[in-house]
Coordinates of C-alpha atoms in Angstrom, one line a residue:
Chain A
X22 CA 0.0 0.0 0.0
X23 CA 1.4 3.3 -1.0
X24 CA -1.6 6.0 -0.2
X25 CA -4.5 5.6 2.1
X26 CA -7.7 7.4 2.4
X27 CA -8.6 8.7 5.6
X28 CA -12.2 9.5 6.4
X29 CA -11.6 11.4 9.6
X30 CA -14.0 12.8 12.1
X31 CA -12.7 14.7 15.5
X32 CA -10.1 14.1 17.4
X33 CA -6.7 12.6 18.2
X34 CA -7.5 9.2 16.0
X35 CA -7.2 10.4 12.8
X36 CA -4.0 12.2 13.8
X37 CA -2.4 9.5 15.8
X38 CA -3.3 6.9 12.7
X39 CA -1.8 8.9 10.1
X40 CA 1.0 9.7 11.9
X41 CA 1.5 6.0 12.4
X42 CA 0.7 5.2 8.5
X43 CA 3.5 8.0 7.6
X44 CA 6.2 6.0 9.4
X45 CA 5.4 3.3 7.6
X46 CA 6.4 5.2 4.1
X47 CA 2.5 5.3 3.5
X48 CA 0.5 9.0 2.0
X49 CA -2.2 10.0 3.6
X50 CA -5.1 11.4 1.7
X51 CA -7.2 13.3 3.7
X52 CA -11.6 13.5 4.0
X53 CA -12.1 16.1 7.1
X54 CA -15.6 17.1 8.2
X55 CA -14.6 19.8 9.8
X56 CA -12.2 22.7 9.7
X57 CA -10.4 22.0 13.2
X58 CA -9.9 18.3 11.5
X59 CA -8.5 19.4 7.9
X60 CA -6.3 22.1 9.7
X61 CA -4.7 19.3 11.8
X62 CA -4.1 16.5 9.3
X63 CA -2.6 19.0 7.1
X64 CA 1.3 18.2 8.1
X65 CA 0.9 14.5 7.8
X66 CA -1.4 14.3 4.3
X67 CA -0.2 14.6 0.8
X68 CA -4.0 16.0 0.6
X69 CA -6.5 17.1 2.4
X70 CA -10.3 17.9 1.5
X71 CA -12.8 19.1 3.6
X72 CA -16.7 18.5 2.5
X73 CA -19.8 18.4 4.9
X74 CA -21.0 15.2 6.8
X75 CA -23.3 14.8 3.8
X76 CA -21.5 15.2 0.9
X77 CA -21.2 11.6 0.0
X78 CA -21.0 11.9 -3.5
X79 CA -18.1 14.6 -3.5
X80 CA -15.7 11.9 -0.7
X81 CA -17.0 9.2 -3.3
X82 CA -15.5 11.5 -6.5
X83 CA -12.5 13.0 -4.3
X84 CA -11.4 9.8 -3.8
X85 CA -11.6 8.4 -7.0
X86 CA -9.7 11.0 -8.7
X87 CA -7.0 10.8 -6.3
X88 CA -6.7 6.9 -7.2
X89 CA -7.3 6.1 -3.6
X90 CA -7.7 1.9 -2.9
X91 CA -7.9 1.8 0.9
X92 CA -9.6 4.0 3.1
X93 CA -9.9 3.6 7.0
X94 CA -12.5 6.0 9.0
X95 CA -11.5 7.1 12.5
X96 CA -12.4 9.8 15.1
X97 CA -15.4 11.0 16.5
X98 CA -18.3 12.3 14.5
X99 CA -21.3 13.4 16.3
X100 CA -24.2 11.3 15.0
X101 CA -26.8 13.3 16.4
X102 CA -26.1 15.4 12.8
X103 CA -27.9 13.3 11.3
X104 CA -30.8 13.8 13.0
X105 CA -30.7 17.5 13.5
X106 CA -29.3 19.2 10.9
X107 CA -29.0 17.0 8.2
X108 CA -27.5 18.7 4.8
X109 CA -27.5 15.8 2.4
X110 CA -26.3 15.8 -1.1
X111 CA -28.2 13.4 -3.7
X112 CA -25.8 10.6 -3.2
X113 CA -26.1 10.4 0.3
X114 CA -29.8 10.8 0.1
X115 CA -29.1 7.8 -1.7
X116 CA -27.7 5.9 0.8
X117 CA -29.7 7.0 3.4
X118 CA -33.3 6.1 1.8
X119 CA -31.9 2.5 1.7
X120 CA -31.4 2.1 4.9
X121 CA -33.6 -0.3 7.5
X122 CA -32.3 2.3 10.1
X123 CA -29.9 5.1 11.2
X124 CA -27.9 2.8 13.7
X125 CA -24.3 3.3 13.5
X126 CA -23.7 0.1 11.6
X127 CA -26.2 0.5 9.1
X128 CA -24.9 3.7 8.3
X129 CA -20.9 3.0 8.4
X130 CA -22.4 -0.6 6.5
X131 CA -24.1 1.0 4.0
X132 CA -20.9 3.6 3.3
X133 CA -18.3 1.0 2.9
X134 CA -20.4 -0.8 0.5
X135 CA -20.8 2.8 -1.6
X136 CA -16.7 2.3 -1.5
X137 CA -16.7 -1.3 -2.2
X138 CA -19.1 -0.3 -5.6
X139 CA -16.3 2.3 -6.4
X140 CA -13.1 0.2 -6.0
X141 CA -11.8 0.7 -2.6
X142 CA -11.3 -1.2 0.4
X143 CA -12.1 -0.2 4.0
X144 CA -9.5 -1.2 6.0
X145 CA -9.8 -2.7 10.1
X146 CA -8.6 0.0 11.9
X147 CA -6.5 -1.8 14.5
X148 CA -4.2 -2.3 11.4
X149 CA -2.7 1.2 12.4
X150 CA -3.7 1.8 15.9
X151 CA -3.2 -1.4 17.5
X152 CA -1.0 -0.4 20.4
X153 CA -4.0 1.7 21.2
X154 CA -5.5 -1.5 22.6
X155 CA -4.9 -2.7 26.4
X156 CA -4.3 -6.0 27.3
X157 CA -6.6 -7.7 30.4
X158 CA -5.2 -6.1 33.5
X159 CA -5.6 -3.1 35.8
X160 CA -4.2 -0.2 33.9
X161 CA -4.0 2.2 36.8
X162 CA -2.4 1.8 40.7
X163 CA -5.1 1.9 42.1
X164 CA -7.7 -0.5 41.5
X165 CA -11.0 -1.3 42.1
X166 CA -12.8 -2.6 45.5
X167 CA -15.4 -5.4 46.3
X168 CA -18.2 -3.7 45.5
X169 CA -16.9 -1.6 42.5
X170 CA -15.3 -5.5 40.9
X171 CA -18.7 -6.6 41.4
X172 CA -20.6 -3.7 39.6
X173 CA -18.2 -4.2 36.7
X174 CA -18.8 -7.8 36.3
X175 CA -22.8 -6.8 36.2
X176 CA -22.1 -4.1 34.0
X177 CA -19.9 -5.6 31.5
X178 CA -22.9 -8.7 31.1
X179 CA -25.5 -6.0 31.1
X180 CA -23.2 -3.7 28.6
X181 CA -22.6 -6.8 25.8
X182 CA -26.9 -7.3 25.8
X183 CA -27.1 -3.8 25.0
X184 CA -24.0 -4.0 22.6
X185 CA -25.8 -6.7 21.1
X186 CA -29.1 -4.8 20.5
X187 CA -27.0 -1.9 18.7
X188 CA -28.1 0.3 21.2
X189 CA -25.5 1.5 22.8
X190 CA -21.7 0.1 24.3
X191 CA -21.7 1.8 27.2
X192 CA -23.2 1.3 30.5
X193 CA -23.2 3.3 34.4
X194 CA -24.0 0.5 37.3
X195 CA -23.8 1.3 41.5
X196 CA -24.6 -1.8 43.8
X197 CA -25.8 -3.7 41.0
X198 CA -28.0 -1.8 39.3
X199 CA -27.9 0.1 36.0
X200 CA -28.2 4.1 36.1
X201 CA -27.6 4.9 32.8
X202 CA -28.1 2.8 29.2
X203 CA -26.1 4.3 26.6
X204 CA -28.1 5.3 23.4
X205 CA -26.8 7.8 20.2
X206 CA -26.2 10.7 23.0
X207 CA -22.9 9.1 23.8
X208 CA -20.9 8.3 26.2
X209 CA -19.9 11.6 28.0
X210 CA -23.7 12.3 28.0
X211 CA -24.6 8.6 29.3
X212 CA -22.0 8.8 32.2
X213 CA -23.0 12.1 33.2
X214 CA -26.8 10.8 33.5
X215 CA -26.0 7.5 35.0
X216 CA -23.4 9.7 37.9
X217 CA -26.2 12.3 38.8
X218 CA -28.7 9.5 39.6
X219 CA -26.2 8.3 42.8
X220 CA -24.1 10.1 45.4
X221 CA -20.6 9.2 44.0
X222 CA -19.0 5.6 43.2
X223 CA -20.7 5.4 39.7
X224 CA -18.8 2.4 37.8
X225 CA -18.6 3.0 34.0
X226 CA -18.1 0.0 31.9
X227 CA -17.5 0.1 27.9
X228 CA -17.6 -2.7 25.6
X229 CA -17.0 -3.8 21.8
X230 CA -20.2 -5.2 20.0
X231 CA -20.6 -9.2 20.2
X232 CA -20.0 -8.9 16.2
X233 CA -17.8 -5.7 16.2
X234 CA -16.4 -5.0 13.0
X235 CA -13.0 -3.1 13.8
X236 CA -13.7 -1.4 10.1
X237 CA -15.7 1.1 12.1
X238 CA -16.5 2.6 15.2
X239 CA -14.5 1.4 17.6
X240 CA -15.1 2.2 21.5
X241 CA -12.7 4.4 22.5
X242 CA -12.2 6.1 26.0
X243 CA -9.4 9.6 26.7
X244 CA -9.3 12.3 28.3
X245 CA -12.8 13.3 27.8
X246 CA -14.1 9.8 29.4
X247 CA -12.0 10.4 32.6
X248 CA -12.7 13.8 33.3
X249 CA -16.9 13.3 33.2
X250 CA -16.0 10.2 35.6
X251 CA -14.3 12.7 37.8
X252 CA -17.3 15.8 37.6
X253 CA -19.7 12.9 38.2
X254 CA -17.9 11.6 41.6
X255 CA -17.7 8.3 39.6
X256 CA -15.0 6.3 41.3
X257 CA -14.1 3.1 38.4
X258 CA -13.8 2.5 34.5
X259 CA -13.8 -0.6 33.0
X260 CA -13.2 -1.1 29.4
X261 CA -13.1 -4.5 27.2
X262 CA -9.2 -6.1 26.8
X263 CA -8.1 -6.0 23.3
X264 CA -11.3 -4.5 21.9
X265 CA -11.6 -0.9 23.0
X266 CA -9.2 1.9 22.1
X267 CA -7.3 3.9 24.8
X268 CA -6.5 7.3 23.2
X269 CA -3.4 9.3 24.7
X270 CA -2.8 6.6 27.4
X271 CA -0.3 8.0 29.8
X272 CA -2.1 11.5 30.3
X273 CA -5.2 9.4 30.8
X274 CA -4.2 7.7 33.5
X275 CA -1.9 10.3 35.0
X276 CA -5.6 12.2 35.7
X277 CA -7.4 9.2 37.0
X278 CA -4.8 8.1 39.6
X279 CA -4.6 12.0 40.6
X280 CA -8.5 11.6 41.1
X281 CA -9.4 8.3 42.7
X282 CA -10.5 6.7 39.4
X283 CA -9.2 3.1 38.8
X284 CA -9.0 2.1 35.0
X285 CA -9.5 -2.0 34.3
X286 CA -9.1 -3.5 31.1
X287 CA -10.9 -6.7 31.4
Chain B
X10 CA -61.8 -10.3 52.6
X11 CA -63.1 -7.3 55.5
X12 CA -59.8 -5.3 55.6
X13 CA -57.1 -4.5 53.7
X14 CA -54.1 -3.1 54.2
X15 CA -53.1 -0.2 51.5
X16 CA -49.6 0.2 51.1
X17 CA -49.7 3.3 49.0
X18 CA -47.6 5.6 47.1
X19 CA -48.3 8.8 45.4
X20 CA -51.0 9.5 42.8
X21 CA -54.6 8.0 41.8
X22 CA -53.9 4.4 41.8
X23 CA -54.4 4.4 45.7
X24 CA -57.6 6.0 45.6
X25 CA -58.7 4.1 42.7
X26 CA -58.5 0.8 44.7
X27 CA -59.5 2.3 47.9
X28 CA -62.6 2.7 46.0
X29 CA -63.5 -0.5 44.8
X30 CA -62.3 -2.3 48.1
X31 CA -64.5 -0.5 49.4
X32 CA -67.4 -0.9 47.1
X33 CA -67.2 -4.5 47.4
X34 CA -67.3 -3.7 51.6
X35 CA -63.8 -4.3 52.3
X36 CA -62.5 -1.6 54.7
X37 CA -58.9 -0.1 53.8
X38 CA -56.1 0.6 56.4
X39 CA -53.9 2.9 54.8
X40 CA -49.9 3.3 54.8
X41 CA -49.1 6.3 53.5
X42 CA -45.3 7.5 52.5
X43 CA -46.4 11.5 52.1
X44 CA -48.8 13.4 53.8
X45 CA -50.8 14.3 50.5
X46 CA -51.2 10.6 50.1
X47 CA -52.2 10.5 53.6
X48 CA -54.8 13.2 53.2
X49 CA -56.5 12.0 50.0
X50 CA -56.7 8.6 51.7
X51 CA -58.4 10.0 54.9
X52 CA -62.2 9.9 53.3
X53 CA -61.4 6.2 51.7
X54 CA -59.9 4.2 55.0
X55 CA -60.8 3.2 58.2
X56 CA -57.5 4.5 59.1
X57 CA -54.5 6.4 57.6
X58 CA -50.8 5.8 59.2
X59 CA -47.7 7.8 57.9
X60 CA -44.4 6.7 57.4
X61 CA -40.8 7.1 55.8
X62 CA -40.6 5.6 53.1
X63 CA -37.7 3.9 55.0
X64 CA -39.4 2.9 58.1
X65 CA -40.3 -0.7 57.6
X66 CA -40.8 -1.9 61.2
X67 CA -43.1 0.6 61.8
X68 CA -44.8 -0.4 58.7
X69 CA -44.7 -3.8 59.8
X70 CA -45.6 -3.3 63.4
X71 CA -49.1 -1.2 62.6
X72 CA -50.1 -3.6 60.1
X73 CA -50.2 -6.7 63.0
X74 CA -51.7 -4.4 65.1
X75 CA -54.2 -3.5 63.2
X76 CA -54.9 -7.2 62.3
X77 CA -54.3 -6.6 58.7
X78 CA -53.7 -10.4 56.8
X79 CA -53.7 -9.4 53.1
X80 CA -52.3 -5.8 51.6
X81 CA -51.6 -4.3 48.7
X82 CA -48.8 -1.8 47.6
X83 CA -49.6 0.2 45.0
X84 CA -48.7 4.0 43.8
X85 CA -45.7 6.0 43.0
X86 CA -42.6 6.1 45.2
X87 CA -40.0 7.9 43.8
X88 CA -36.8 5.4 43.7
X89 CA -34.2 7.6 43.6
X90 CA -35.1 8.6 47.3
X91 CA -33.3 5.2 47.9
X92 CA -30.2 6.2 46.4
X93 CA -30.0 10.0 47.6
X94 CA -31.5 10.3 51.2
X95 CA -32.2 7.2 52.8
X96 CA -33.5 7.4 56.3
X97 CA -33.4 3.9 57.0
X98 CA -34.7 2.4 60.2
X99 CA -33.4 -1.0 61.8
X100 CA -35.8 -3.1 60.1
X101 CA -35.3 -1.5 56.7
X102 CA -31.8 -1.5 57.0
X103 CA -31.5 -5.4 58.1
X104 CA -33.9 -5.8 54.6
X105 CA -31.4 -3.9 52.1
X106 CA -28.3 -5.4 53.4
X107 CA -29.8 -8.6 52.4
X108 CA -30.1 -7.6 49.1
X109 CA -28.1 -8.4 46.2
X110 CA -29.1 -5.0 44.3
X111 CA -31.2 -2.3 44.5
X112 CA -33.4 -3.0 41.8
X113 CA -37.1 -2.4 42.0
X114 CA -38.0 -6.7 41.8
X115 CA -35.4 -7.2 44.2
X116 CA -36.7 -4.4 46.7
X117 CA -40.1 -5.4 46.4
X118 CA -39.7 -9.3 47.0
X119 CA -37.6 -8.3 49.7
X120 CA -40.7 -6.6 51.4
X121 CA -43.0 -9.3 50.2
X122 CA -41.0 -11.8 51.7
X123 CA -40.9 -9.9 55.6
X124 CA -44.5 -9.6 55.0
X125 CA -45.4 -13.1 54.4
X126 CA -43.1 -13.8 57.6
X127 CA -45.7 -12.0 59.4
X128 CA -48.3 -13.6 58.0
X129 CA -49.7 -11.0 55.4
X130 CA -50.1 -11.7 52.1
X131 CA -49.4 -9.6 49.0
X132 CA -52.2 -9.4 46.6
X133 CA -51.9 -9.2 43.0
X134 CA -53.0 -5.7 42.2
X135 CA -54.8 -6.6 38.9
X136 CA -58.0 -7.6 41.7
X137 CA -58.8 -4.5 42.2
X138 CA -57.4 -2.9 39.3
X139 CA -58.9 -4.6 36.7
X140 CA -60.7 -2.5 34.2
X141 CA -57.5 0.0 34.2
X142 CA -55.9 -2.7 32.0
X143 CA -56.7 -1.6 28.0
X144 CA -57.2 -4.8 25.7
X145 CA -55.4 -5.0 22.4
X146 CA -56.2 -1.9 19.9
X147 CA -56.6 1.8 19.2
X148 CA -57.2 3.8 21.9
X149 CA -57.6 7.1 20.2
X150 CA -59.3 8.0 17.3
X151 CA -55.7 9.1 15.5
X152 CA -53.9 5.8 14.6
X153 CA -50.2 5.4 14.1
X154 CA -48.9 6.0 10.4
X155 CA -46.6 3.1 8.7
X156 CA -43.1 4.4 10.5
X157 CA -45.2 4.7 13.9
X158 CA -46.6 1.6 13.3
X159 CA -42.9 -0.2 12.3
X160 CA -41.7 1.7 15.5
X161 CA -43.7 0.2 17.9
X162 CA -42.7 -3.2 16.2
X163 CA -39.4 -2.1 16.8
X164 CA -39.5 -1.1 19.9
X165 CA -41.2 -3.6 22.0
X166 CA -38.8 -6.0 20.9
X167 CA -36.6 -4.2 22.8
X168 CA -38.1 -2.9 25.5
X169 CA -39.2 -6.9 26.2
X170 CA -35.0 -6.8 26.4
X171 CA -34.7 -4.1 28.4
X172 CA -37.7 -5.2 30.9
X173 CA -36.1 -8.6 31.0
X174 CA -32.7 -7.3 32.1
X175 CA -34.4 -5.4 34.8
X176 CA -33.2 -2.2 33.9
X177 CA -36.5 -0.7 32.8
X178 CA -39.5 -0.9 31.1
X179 CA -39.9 2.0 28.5
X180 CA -38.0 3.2 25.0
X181 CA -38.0 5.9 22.7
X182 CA -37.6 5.2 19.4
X183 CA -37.6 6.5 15.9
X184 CA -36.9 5.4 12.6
X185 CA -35.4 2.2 14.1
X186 CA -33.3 3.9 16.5
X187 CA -33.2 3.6 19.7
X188 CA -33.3 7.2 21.5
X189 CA -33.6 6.7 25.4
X190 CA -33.5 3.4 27.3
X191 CA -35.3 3.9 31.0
X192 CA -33.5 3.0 34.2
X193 CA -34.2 4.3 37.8
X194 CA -34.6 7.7 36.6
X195 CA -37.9 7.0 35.6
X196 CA -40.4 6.9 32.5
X197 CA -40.9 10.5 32.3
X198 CA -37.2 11.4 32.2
X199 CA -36.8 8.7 29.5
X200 CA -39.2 10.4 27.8
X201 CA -38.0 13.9 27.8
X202 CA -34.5 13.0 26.8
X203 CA -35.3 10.5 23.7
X204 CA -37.9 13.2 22.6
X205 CA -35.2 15.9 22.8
X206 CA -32.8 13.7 20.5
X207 CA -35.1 14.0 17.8
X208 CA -36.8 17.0 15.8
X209 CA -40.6 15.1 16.3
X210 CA -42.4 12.1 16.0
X211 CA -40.4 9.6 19.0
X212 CA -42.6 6.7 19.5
X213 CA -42.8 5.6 23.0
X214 CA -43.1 1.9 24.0
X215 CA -44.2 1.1 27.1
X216 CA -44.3 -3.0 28.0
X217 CA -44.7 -5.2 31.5
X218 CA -41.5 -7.3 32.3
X219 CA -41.4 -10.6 30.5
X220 CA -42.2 -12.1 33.9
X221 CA -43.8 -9.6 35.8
X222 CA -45.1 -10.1 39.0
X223 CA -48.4 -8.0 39.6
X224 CA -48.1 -7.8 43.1
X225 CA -45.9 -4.6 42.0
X226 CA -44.7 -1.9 39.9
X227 CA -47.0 -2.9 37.1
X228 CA -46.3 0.1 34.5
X229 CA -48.3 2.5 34.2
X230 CA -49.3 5.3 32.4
X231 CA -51.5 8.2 32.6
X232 CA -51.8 12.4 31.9
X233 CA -48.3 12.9 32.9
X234 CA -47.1 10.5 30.2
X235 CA -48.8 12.5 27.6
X236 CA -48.2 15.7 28.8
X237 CA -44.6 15.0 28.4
X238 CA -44.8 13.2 25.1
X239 CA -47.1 16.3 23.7
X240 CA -44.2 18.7 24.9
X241 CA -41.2 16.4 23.6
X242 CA -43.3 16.7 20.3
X243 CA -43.8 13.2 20.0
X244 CA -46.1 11.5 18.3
X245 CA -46.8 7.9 19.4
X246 CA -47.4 6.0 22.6
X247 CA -47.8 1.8 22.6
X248 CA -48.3 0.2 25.6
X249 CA -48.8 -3.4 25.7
X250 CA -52.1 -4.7 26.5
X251 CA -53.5 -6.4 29.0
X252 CA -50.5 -5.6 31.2
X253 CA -50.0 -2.0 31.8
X254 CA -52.6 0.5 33.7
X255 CA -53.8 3.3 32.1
X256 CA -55.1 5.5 34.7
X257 CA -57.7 8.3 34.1
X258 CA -58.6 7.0 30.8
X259 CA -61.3 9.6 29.5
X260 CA -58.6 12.3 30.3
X261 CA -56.0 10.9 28.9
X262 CA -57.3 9.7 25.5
X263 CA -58.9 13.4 25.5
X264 CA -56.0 15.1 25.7
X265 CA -53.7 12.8 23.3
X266 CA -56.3 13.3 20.8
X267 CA -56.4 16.8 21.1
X268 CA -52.7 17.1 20.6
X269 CA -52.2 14.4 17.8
X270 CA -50.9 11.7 19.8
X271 CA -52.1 8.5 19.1
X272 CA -52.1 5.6 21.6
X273 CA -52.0 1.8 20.8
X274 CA -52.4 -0.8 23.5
X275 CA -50.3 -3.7 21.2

């Protein structure tokens, strides 16, 4: 492989993948949705384009014409867009109309196959971002009690039936019972919820789908995670072993050891 | 039957089966947890007592002293009171240190269980209850259109999922998606937020838990439901028949009609 499309969203991700992909004597050709994101990939692309979340048919010609073969999609996007404030062009009206529904998967599906149509591959992303994946074990000093072992156990059963749905991969539980079910707000919004509905201890536990497909949407956890743990007096995170991302590892859990927050990959 | 003990939360249920007991010439010794339950229930019972809602050996006490053998618990009691301010007496302390969570099943068996030591029994509230439970069709004159219609579908599949996890018993949904899954916060809240994630038109599911037991917490619904579904701008509530309450019927299907919301009882 000697360029590689990268459909990026918000984020570290994108940067941290092309970075990765540069080393490797791989170009990167940039899709941004936003400025922040084109501005950013800049100094490791060979090209960078920046189109709305809707323009499906100009990221489909874009890259075409640049002779692109793989793509991989990373960072955040926020998916309420497509509820809210939808501009669409014709080809991802397209897409859209198709669809069953507007679950992630449906929608990340039914854009790979647009690719697939065109030529071009979408690559699993732990290809490039594997060390970004902890291994089973407690990733901060301090580590979870009892109770909070317990709640994590619950959690993680309760968070792969939801995973499972497509609902949502993330999950808040205290003393065994579940404060906070994940949907298309997210995860800072879902952790918040689930903290405010107990005095402090929440335990926040994020998993991979039963059928993830690493091609797309990945759970990830960073700074962001650890500091709505923190505002909500949430005292433990566990994430899935070798199946979520960890995104800018040391900081993250320089700030949860300064705050009482254990980390657990499990 | 010649007295029964009414274990009773907040709003019209109590009063409802005050009512009928007392039609049928059974008299009513009433538990309050408020003092506007207490008040309303004044003109219905032989007797009104008022309690924490965390003073179970009081509860237990006046209910042998009174001579009460069978009682029912029925009404709202806010559940978050059990998370945030807990007043606990001996008795109600020894009962949730028993328990293996705080969920509203285990809570309630737990209850059910001390009173049964004491030999009084938990009725099924579907005795007295029984014409608040619609049977399967249209309630209101507006029906659900086709997406409605294929969100309800949708969405009691999952909410079965959701009930049978014991997490909660009501979804938003639209399109497909799942907008708001309901824990302890409560239906309302549920409401509000998967309404808000949408422009219009969230379908609310409402269902029983695959093995409910109707000596409790049967779901309900009533004007507060609507009222918050008419100000979320949503468009569609399905409750499943036979097994939810709908309280104030006349009201409610007034009022849903008047604002375009249609209810199905599936």
């Amino acid at each position: 492989m000697k360029r590689l499309g990268l459909i990026a969203g918000e984020g570290e991700l994108p940067l941290i993948l092309a970075t990765e992909a540069n080393s490797k004597g791989i170009s990167i050709i940039s899709i941004a949705f936003t400025e922040k994101a084109a501005k950013s990939l800049k100094p490791l692309s060979k090209a960078v384009y920046q189109y709305g979340i809707g323009e499906a048919g100009k990221v489909l010609r874009c890259l075409k014409n640049e002779g692109v073969k793989d793509v991989t999609m990373v960072g955040k996007i926020e998916k309420r867009l497509l509820f809210k404030n939808p501009k669409l062009d014709l080809k991802a009206i397209k897409i859209l109309s198709r669809l069953k529904n507007k679950n992630d998967d449906t929608i990340m599906l039914a854009i790979a196959e647009e690719l697939t149509k065109e030529g071009i591959k979408v690559l699993d992303q732990k290809l490039f971002l594997k060390k970004l994946f902890p291994s089973k074990g407690y990733l901060t000093k301090n580590i979870p009690d009892g109770r909070e072992r317990k709640d994590m156990g619950y959690g993680f059963k309760i968070a792969k039936e939801i995973a499972g749905l497509d609902i949502g991969q993330t999950v808040v539980v205290k003393d065994n019972t579940i404060l906070a079910v994940e949907t298309i707000e997210g995860t800072d919004e879902a952790i918040k919820r689930g903290c405010e509905l107990c005095k402090a201890g929440a335990v926040v536990v994020k998993v991979s789908k039963p059928k993830q497909d690493n091609r797309f949407d990945i759970p990830t956890i960073g700074i962001k995670t650890i500091e709505t743990i923190i505002n909500g007096s949430g005292s433990a995170l566990a994430i899935e072993a070798e199946k979520t991302m960890l995104v800018d590892r040391d900081a993250v859990i320089k700030l949860a050891e300064e705050n009482g927050v254990s980390i657990t990959a499990v």
